[in-house]
mmCIF file of C-alpha atoms in Angstrom:
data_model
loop_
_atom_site.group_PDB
_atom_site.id
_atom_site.type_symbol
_atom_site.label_atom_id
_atom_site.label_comp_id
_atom_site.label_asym_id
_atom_site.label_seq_id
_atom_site.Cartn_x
_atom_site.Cartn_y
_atom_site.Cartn_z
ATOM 1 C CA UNK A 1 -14.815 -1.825 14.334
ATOM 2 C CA UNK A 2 -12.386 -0.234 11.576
ATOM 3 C CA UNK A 3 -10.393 -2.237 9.697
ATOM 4 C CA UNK A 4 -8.096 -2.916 6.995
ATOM 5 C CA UNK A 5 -7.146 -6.007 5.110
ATOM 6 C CA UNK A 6 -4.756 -6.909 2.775
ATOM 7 C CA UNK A 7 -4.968 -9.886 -0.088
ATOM 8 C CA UNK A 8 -3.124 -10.649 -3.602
ATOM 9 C CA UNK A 9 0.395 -11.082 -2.729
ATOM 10 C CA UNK A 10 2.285 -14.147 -3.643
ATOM 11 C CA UNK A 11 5.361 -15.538 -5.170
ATOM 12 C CA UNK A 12 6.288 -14.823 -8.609
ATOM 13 C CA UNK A 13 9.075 -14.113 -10.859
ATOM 14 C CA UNK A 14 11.121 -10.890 -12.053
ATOM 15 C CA UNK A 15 9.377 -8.304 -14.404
ATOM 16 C CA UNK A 16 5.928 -10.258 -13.417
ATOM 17 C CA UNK A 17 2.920 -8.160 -12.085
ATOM 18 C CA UNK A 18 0.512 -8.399 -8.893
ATOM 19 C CA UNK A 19 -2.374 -6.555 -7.987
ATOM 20 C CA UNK A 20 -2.550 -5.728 -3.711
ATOM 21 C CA UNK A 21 -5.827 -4.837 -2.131
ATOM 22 C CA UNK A 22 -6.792 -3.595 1.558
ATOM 23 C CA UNK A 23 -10.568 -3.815 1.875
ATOM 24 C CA UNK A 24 -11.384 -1.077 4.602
ATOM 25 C CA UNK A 25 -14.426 -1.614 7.137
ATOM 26 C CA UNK A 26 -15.416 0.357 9.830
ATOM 27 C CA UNK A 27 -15.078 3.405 8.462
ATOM 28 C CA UNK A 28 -15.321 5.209 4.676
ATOM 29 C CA UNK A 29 -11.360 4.715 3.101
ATOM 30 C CA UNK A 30 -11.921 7.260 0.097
ATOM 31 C CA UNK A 31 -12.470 10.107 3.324
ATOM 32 C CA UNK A 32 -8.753 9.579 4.280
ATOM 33 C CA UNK A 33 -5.647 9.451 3.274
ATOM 34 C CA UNK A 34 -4.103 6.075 2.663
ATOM 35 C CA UNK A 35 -0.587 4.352 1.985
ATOM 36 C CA UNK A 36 0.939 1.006 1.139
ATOM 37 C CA UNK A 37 4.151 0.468 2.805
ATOM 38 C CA UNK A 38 6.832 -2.835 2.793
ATOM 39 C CA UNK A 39 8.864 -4.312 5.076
ATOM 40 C CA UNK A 40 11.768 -6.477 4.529
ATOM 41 C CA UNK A 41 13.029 -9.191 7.460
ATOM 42 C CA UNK A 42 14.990 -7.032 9.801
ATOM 43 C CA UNK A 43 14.105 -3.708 8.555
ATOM 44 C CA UNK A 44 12.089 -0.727 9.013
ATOM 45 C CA UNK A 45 9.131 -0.684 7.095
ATOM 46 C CA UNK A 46 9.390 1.679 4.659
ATOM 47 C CA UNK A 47 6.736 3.730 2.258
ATOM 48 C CA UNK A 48 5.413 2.401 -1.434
ATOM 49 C CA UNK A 49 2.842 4.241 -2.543
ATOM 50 C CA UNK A 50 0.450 6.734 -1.011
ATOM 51 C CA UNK A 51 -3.290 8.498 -2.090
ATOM 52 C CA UNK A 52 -4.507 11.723 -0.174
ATOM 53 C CA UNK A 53 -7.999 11.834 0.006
ATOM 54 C CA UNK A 54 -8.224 14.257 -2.970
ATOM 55 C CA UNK A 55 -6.883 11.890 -4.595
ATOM 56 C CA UNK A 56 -3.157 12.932 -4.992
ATOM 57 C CA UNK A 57 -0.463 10.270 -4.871
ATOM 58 C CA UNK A 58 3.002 10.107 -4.479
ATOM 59 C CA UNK A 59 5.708 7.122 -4.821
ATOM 60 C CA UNK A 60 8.866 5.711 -3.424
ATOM 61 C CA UNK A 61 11.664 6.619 -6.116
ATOM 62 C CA UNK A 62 12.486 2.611 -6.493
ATOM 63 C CA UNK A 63 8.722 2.087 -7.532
ATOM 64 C CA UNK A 64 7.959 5.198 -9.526
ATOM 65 C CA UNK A 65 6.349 4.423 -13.087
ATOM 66 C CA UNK A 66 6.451 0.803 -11.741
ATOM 67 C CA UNK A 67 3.813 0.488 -9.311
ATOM 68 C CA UNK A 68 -0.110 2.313 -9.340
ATOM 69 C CA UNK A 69 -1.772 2.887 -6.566
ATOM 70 C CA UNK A 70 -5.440 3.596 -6.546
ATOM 71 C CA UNK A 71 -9.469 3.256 -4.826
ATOM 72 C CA UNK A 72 -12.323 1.940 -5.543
ATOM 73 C CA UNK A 73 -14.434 4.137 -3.575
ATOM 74 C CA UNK A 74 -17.695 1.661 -4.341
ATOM 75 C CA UNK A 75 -15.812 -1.163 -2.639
ATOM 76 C CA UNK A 76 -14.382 1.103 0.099
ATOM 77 C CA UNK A 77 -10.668 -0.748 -1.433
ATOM 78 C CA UNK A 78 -7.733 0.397 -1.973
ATOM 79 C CA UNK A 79 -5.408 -1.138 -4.236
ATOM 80 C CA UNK A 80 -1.701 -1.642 -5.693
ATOM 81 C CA UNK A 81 -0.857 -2.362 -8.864
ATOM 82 C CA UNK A 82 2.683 -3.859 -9.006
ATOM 83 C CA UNK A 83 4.672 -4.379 -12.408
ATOM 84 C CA UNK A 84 7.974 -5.467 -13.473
ATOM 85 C CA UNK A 85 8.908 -6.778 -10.202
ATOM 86 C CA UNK A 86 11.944 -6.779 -9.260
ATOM 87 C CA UNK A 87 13.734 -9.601 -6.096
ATOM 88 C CA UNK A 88 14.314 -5.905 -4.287
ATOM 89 C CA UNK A 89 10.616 -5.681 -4.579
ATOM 90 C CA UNK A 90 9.952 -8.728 -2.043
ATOM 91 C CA UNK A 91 8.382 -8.068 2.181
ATOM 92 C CA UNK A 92 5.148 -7.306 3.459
ATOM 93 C CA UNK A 93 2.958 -4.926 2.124
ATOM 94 C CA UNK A 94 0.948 -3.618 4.717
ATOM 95 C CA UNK A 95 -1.875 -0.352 3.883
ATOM 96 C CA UNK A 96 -2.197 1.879 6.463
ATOM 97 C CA UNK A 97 -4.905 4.838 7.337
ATOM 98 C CA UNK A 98 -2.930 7.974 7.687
ATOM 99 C CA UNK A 99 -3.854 11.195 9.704
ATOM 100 C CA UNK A 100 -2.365 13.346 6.977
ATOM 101 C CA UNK A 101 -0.608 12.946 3.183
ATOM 102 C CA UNK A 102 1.994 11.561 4.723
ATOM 103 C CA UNK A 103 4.814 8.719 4.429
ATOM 104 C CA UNK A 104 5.696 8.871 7.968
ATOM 105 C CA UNK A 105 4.428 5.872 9.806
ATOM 106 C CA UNK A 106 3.885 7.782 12.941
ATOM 107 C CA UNK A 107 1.444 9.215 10.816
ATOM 108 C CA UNK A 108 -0.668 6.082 10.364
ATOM 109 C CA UNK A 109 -3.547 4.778 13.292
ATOM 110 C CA UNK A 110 -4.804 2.587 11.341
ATOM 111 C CA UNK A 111 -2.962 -0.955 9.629
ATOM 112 C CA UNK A 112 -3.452 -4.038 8.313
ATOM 113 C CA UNK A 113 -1.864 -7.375 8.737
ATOM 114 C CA UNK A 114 0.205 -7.191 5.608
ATOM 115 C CA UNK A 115 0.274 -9.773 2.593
ATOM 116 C CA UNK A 116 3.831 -11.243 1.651
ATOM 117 C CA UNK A 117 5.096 -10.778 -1.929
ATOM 118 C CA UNK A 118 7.838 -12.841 -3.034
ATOM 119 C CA UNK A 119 9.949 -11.742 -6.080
ATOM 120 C CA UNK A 120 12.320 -14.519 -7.548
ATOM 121 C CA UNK A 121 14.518 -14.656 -10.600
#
């Protein structure tokens, strides 16, 4: 059964730094393209980070030089780094399996639960 799932979110303050990971089973995550993506309460969710499976990656403007997203290809994970967090920063991070490079969720087949990350000054 494929399957992704999400860990290391949590509550901590501005400008301090968490590490996301989506362990993939089921099938091989470092063969597809991949994203992490947040939601706040009431909205859409909306794209973080993404990694083609070459290896490219691309980032949400608010995140950019910020937040790192990357594999481990060993451990079939893939992970976000997130630093300098900001209270704008806070919802659920869900990863998601994506069809193509691409941050549109219609995109995705494949998603985790999501992990909540709390940002507070």
């Amino acid at each position: 059964q494929e399957q992704l799932v999400e860990s290391g979110g949590g509550s901590v303050k501005v400008g301090g730094s968490l590490r996301l990971s989506c362990s993939a089973s089921g099938f091989r995550s470092n063969s597809e393209s991949m994203g992490w993506f947040r939601q706040a309460p009431g909205q859409e969710r909306k794209g973080v980070a993404i990694i083609s499976f070459r290896g490219d990656t691309s980032y949400a403007g608010s995140v950019k030089g910020r937040f790192t997203i990357s594999r481990d290809n060993a451990k079939n994970t893939l992970y976000l780094q997130m630093n300098s967090l900001k209270p704008e920063d806070s919802g659920t991070y869900s990863c998601g399996r994506a069809r193509a490079y691409s941050w549109l969720t219609s995109d995705y087949d494949l998603w985790g639960p999501g992990t909540q990350v709390t940002v507070s000054s």
